Short mmCIF file of C-alpha atoms (C1' of nucleotides) in Angstrom, two decimals:
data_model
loop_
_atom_site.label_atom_id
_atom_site.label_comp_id
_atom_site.label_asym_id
_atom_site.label_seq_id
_atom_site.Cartn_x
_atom_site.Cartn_y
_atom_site.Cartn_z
CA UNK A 996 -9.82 1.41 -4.05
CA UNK A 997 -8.34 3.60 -6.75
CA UNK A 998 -9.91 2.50 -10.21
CA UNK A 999 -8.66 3.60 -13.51
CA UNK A 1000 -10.09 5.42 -16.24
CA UNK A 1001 -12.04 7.90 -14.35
CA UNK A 1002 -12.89 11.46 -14.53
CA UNK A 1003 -10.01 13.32 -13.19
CA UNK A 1004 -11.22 17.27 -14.50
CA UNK A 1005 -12.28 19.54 -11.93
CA UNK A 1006 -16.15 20.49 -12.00
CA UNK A 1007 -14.83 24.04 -11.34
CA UNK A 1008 -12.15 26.02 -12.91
CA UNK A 1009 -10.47 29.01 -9.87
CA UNK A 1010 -11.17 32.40 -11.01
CA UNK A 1011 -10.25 34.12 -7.79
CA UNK A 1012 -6.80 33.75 -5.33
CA UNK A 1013 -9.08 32.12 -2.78
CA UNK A 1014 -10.08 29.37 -4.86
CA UNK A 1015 -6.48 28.98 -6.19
CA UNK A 1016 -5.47 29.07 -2.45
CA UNK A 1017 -8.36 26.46 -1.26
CA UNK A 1018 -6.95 24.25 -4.34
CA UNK A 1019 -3.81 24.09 -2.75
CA UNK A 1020 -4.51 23.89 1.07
CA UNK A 1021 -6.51 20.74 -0.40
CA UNK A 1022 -3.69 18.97 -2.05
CA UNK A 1023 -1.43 19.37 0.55
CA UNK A 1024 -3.51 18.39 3.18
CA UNK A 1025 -3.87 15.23 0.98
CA UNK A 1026 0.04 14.81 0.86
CA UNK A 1027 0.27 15.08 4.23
CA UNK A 1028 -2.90 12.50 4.88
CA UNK A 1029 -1.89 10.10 2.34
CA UNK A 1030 1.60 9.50 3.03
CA UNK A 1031 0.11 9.56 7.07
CA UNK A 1032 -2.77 7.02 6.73
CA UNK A 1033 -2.36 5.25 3.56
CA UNK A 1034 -4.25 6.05 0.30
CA UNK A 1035 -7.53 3.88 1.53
CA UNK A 1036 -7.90 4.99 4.92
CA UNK A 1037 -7.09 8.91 3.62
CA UNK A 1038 -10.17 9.51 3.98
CA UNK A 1039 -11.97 12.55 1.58
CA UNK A 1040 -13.04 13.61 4.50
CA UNK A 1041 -9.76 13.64 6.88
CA UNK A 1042 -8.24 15.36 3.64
CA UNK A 1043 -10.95 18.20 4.17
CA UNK A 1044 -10.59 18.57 7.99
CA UNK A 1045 -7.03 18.43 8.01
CA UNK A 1046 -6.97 21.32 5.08
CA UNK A 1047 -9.73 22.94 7.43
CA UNK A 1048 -12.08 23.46 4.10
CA UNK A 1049 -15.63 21.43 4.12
CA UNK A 1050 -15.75 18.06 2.48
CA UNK A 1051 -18.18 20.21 -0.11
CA UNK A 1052 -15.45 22.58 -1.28
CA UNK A 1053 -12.88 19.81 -1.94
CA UNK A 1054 -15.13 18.66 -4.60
CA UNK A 1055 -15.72 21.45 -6.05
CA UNK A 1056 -12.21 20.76 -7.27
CA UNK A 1057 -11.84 17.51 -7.39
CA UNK A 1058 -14.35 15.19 -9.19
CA UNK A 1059 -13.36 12.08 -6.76
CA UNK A 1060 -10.39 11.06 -4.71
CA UNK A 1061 -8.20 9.73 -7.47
CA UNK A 1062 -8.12 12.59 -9.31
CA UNK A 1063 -6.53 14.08 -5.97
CA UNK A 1064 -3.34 11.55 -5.64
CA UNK A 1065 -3.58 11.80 -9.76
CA UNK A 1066 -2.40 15.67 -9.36
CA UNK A 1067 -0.52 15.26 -6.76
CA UNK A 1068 1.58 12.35 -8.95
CA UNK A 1069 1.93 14.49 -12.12
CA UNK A 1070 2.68 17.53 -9.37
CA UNK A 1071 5.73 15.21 -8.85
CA UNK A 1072 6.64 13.97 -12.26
CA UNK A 1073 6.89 17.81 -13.74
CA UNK A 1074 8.76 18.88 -10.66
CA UNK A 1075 11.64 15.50 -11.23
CA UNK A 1076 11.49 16.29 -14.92
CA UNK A 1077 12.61 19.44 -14.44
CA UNK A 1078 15.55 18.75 -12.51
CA UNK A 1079 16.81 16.19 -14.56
CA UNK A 1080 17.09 18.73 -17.46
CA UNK A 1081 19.93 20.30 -15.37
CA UNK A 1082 21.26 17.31 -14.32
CA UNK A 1083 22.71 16.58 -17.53
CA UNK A 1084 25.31 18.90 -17.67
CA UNK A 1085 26.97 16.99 -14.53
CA UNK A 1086 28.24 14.17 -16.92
CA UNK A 1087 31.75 14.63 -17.45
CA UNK A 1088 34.62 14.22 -14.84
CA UNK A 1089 35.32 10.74 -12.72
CA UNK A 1090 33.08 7.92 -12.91
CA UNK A 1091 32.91 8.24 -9.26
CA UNK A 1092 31.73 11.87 -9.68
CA UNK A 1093 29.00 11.15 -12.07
CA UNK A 1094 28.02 8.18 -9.75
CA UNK A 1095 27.70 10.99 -6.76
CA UNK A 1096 26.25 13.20 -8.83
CA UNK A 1097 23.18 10.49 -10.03
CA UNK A 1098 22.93 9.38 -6.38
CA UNK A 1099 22.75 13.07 -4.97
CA UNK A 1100 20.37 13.56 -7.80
CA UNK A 1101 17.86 10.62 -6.28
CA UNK A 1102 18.37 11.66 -2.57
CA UNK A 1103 17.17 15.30 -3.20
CA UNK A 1104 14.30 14.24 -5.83
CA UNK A 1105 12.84 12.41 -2.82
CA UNK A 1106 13.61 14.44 0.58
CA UNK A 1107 10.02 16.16 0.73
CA UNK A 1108 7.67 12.77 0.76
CA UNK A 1109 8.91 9.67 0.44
CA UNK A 1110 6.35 7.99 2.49
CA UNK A 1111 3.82 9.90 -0.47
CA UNK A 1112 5.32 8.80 -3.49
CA UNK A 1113 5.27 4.92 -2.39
CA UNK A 1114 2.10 5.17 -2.40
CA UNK A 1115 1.52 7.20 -5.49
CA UNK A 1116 3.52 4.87 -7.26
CA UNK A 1117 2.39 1.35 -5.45
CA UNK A 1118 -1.16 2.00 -4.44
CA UNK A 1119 -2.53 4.10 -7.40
CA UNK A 1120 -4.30 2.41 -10.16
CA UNK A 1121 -4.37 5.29 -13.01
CA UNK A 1122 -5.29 6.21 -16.12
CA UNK A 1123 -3.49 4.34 -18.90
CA UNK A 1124 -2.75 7.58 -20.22
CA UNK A 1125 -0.93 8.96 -16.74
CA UNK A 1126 1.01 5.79 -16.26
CA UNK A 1127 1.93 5.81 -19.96
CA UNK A 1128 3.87 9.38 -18.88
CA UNK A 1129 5.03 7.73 -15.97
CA UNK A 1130 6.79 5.18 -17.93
CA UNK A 1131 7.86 7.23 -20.35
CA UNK A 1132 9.61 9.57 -17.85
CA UNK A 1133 11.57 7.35 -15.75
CA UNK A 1134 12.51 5.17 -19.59
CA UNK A 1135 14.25 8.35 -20.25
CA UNK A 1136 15.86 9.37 -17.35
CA UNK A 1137 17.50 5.42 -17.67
CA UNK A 1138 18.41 6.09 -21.41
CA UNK A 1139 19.87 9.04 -20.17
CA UNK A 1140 22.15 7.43 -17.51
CA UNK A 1141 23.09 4.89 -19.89
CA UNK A 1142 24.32 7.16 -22.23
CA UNK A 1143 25.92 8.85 -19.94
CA UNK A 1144 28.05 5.69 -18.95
CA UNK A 1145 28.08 4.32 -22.59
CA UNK A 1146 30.72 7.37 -23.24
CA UNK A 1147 32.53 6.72 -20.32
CA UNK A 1148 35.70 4.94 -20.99
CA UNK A 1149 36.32 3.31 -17.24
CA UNK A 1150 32.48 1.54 -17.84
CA UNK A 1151 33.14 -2.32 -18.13
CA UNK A 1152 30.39 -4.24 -18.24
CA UNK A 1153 28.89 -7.49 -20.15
CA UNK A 1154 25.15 -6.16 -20.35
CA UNK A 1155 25.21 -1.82 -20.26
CA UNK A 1156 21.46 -1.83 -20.02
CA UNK A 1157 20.66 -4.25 -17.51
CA UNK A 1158 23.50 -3.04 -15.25
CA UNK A 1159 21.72 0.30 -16.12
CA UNK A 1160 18.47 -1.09 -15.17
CA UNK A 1161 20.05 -2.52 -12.20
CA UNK A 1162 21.88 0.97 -11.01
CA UNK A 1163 18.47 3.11 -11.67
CA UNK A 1164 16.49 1.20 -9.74
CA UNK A 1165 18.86 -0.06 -6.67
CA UNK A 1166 20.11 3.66 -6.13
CA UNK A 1167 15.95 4.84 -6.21
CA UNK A 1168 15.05 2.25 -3.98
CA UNK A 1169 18.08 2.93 -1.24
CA UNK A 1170 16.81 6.22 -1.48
CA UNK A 1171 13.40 5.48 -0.24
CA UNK A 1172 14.30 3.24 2.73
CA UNK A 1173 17.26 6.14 3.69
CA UNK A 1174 14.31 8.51 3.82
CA UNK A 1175 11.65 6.56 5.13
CA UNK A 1176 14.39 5.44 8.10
CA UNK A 1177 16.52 8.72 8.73
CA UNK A 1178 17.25 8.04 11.92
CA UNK A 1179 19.61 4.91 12.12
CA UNK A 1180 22.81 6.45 9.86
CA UNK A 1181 24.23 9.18 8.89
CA UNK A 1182 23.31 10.11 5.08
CA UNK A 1183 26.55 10.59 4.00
CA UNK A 1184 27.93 7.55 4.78
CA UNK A 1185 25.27 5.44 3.20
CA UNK A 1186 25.58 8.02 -0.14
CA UNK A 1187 29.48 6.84 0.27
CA UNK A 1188 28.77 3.32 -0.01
CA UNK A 1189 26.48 3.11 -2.41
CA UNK A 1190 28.49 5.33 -4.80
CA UNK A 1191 31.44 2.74 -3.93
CA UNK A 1192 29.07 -0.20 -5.29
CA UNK A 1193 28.13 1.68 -8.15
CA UNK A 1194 31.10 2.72 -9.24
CA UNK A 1195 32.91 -0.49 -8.60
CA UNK A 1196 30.46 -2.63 -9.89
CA UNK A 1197 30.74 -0.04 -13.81
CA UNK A 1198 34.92 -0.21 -13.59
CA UNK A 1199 34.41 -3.91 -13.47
CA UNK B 988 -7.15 0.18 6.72
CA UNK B 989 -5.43 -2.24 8.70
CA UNK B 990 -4.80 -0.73 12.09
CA UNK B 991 -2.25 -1.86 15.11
CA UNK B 992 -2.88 -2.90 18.10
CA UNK B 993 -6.15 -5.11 17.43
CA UNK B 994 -7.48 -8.57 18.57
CA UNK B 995 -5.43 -10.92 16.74
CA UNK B 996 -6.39 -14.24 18.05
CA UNK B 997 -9.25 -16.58 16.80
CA UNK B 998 -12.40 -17.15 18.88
CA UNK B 999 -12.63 -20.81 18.32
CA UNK B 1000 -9.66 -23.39 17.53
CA UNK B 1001 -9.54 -25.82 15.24
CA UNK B 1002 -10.09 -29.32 17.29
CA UNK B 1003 -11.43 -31.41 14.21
CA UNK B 1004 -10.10 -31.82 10.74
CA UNK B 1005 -12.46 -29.94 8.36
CA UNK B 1006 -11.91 -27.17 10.78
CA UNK B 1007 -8.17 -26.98 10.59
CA UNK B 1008 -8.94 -27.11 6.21
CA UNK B 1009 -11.10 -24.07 6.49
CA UNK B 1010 -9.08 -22.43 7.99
CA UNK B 1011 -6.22 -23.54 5.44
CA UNK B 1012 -8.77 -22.71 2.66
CA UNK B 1013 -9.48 -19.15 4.22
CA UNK B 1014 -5.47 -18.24 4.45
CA UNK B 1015 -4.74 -19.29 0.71
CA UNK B 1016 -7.65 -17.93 -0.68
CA UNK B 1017 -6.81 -14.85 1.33
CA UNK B 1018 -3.32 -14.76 -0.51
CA UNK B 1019 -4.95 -14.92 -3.38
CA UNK B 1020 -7.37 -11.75 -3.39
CA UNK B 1021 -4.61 -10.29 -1.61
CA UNK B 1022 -2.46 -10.69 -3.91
CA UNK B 1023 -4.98 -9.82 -6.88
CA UNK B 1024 -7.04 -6.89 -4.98
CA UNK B 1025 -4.79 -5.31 -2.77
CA UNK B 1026 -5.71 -4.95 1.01
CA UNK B 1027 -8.42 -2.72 0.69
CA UNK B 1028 -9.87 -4.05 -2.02
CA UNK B 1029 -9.46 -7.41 -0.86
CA UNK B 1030 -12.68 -7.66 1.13
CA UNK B 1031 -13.61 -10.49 3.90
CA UNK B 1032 -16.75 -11.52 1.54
CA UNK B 1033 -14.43 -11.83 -1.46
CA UNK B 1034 -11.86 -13.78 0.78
CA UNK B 1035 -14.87 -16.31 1.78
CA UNK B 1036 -16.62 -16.45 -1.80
CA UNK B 1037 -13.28 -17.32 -3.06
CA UNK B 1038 -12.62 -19.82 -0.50
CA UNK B 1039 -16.36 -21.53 -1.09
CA UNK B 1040 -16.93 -20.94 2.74
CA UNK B 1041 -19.61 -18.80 4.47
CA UNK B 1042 -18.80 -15.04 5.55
CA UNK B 1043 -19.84 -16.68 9.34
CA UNK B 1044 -17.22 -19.13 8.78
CA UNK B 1045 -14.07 -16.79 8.41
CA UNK B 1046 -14.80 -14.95 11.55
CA UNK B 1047 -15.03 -17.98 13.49
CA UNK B 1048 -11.52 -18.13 13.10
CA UNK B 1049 -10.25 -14.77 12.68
CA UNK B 1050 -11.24 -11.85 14.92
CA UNK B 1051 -11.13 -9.51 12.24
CA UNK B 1052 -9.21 -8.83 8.62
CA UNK B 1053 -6.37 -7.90 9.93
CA UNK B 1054 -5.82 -10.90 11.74
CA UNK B 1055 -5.39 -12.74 8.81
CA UNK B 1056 -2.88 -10.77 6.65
CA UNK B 1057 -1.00 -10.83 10.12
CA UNK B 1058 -0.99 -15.07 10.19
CA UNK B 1059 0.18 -14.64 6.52
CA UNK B 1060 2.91 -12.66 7.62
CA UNK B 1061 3.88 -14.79 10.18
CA UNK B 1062 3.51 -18.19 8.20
CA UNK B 1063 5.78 -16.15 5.48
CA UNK B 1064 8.80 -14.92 7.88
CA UNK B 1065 9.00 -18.04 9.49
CA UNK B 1066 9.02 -20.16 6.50
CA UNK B 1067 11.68 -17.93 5.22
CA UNK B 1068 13.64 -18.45 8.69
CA UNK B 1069 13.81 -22.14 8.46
CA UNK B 1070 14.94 -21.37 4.82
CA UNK B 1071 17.89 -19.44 6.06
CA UNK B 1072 19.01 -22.14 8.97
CA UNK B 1073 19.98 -24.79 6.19
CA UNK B 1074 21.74 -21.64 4.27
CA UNK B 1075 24.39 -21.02 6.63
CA UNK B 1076 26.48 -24.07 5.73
CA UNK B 1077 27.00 -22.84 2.26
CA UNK B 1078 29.22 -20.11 3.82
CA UNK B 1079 33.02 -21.41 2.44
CA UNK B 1080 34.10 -21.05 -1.23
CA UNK B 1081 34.77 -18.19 -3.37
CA UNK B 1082 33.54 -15.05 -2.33
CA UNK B 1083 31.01 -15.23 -5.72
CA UNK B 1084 29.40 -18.61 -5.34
CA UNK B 1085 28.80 -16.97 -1.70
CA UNK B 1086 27.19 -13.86 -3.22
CA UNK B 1087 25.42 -15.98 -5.59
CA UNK B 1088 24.15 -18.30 -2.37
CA UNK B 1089 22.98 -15.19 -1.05
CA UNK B 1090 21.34 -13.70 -4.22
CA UNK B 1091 19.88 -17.58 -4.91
CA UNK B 1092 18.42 -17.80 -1.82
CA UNK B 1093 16.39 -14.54 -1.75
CA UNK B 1094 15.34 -15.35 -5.52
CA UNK B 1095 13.92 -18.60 -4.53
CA UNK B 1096 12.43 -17.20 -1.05
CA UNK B 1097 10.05 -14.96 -2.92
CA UNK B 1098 9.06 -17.30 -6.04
CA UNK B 1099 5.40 -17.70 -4.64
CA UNK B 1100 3.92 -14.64 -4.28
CA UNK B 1101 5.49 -11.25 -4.47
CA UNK B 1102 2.50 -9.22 -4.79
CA UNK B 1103 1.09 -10.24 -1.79
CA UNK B 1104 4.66 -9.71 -0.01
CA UNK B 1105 4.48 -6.49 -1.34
CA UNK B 1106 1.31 -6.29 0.54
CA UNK B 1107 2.17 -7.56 3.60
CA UNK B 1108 5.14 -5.15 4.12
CA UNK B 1109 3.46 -2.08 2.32
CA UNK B 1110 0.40 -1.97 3.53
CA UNK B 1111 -0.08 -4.02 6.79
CA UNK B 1112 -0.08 -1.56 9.78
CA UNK B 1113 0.80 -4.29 12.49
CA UNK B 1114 1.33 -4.37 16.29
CA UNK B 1115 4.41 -3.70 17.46
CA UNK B 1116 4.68 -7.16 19.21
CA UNK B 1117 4.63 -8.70 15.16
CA UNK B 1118 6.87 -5.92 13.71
CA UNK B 1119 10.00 -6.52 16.24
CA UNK B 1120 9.08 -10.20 15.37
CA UNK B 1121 9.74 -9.42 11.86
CA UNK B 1122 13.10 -6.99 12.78
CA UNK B 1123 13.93 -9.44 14.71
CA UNK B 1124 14.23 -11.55 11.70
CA UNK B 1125 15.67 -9.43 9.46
CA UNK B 1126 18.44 -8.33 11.76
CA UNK B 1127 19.03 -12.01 12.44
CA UNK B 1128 19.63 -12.08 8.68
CA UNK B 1129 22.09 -9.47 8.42
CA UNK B 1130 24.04 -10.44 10.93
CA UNK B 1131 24.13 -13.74 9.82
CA UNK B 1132 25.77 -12.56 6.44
CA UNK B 1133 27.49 -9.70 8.15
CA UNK B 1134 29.32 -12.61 10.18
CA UNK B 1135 30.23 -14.62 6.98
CA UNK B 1136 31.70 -11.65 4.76
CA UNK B 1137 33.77 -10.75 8.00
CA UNK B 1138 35.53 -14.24 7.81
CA UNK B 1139 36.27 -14.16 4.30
CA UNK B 1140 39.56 -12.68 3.24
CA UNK B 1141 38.48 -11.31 -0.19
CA UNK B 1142 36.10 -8.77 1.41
CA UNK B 1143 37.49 -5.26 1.36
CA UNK B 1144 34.86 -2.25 2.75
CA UNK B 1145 35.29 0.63 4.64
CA UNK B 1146 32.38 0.00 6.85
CA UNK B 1147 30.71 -3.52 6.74
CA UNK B 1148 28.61 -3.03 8.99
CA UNK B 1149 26.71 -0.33 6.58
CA UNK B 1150 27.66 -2.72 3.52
CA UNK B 1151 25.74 -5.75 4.76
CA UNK B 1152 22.88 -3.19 5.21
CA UNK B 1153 23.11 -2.04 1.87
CA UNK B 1154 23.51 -5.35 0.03
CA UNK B 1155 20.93 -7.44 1.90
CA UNK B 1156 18.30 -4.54 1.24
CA UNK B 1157 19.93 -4.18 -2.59
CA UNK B 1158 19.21 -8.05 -3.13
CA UNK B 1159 15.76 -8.13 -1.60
CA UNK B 1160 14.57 -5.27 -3.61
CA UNK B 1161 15.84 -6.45 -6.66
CA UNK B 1162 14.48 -9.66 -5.95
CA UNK B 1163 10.82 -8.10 -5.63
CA UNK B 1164 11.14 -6.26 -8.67
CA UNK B 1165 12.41 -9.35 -10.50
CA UNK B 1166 9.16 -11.46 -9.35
CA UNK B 1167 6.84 -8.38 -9.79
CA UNK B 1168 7.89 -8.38 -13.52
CA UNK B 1169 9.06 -11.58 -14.52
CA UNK B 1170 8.52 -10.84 -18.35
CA UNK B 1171 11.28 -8.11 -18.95
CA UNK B 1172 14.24 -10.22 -19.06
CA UNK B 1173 15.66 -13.53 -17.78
CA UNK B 1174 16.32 -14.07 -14.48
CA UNK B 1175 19.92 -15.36 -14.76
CA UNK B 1176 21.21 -12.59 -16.35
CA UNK B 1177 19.78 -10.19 -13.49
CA UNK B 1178 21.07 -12.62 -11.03
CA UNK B 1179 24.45 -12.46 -12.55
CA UNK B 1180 24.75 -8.68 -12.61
CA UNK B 1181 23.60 -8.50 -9.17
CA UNK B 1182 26.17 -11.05 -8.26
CA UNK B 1183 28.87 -9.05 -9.82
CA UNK B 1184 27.48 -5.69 -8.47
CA UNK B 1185 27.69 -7.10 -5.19
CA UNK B 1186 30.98 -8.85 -5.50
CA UNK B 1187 32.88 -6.45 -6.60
CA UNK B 1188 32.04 -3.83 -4.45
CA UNK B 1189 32.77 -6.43 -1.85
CA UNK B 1190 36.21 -6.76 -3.28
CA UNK B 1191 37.00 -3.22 -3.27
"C1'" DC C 10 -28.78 -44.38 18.51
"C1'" DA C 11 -28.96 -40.42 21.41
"C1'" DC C 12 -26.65 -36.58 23.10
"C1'" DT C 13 -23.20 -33.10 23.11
"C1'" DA C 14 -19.55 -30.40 21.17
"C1'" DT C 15 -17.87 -28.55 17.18
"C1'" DT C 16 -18.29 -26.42 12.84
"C1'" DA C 17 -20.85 -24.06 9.04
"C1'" DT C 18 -24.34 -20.87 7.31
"C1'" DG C 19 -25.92 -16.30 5.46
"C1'" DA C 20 -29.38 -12.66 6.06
"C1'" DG C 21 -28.77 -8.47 7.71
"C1'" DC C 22 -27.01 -4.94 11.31
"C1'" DT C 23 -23.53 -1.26 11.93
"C1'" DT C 24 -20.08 1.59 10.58
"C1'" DT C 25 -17.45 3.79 7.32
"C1'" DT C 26 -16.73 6.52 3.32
"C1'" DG C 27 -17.21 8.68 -1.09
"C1'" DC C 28 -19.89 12.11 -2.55
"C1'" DT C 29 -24.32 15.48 -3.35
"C1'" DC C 30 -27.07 19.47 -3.03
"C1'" DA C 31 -29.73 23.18 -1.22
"C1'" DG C 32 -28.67 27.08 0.61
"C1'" DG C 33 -25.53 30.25 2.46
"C1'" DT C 34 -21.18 34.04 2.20
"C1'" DA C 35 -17.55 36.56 -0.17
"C1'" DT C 36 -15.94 39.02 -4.39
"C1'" DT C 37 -16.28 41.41 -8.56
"C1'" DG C 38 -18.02 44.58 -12.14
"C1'" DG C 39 -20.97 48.01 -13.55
"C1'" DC D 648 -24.78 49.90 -3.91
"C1'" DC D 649 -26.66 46.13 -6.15
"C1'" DA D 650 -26.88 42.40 -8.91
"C1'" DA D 651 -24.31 38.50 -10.72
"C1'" DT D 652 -20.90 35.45 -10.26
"C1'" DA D 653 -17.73 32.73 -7.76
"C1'" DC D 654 -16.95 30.33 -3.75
"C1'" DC D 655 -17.92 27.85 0.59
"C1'" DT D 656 -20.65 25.04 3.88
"C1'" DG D 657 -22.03 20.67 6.20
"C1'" DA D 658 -25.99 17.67 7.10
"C1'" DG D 659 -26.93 13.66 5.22
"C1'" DC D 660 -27.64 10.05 1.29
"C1'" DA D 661 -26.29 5.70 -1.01
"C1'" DA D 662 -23.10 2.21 -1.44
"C1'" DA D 663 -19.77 -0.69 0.33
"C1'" DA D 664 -17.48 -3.27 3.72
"C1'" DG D 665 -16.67 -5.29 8.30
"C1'" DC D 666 -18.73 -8.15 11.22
"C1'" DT D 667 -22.71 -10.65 14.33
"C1'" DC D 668 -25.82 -14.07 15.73
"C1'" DA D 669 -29.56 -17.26 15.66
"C1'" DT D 670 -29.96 -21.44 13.57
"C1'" DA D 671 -28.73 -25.58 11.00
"C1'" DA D 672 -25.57 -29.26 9.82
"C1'" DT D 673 -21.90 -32.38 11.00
"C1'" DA D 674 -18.65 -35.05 13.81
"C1'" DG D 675 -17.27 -37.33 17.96
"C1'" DT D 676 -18.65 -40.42 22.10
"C1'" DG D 677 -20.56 -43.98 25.09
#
DNA sequence: CACTATTATGAGCTTTTGCTCAGGTATTGG
DNA sequence: CCAATACCTGAGCAAAAGCTCATAATAGTG
């Protein structure tokens, strides 16, 4: 049971590669447990076999458990931050094109872990502070998308930011369930439909 | 950490009246710190405080913890199945009021308790007997929509097959994220967006 | 009312899990 | 080569949570 407002800084700083190297063994061993078992029964100590590292080196890095998925979440947010940036440049052409390109942009943000970031997102209770940048993040990735379509001149809708609203969030959340299930249909096809939505539902 | 493949049935039955109530007063209390705690956090002595019956009590008529998020589950999908049998006959009209039918329906099918939904399909790890129980349902569903877009004329897709997919999952996750955060903005006007999303696209 | 079946109780046993700490091993710097 | 520092180990502690069982209370029955 992850509980907010707790100490998330490491008792020890790495000096050496090893250290820097057991650091990361340890997180990914926790990415790989939590998105298996669920944050509650990913266990400290299944973490610590599966990185083969004892349960007393993984907190020599980690104050408590939360501070674990709490890395691994900002790990995330700096890493989808980043690619936005570049992802601006994509806006002019089509409205279908900038519909692929925001829809390509999802799918790839979320082909390592899925299965992880559910639960970073649903089962972590955090910091005010880390869910503040949370917020803030995806609140400007949908500002950005809206103005994106704002200057379009095909858009034509009643309500720009709830359809935006709408868009953001229908086009993340297809995106987890066509990772989570990546067996039953080709991706392409399901990228092809939802950009036809999309883009039909903006031209109006 | 709810695990498949366990004991789901109750060592005693119910054969008087205040047994059948406890029982009652075990599942909706269990909704409740569900809802509030999470699974995990949700513990079997929380679940009886909160239901003003003994710790010895719940176990007489649940095997173990899991067994009880599982009767939620069931008492939710087959509430929602009954729900969709009196649905069907709004098929005819205008390919909008059907959308809107469609959208209506899920809105008002998850009114009581999203959280604990959430719950139930996040975090239960079921048997497999209950999840093709609840696939079974869902692909029910779909084709049950899948067969009334087919006989309307209006509906122009490439592949409906992947369509239905993509709007029954579209208007169920909207739907959660409507009842998760009911403050943000009023309901009608996400209904009608979604409405328009879907028709449209429908349209082609 | 007496007798049995059913239901309710809750202290506490057992297991699980987050986490500590005393004592080792490797690395670095002089 | 030898301290000093950094790093690693894992048995086991304390707390929490799932669950049991002996016993008591209540409801049905003739």
């Amino acid at each position: 049971m992850p509980s907010a407002d707790r100490q998330l800084e490491p008792r020890r700083k790495p000096r050496q590669v090893r250290a820097e190297l057991t650091r990361d063994r340890i997180l990914t061993a926790a990415a790989h447990v939590f998105s298996e078992h669920g944050y509650a029964a990913g266990t400290t100590n299944r973490i610590a076999e599966h990185a083969r590292i004892s349960i007393g080196s993984l907190y020599q890095y980690f104050p408590n458990k939360d501070a674990i998925l709490a890395e691994l979440l900002v790990r995330h947010v700096d890493r989808g931050s980043w690619k936005q940036a570049e992802e601006v440049d994509l806006s002019p052409g089509t409205l279908e094109s900038v519909v692929r390109a925001l829809v390509r942009d999802a799918i790839d943000n979320h082909r390592d872990d899925p299965q992880l970031l559910r639960i970073m997102v649903e089962e972590g209770r955090f910091s005010q502070e880390l869910r503040d940048t949370i917020t803030r993040h995806g609140a400007q990735r949908v500002a950005q998308v809206r103005d994106v379509f704002a200057r379009h001149p095909d858009v034509n809708v009643r309500n720009l930011d709830i359809a935006v609203d709408l868009i953001v969030f229908t086009v993340e959340l297809n995106t987890h369930r066509l990772a989570a299930f990546p067996q039953t249909v080709a991706v392409e096809t399901v990228e092809n439909e939802l950009v036809d939505m999309v883009t039909r539902y903006l031209r109006g």
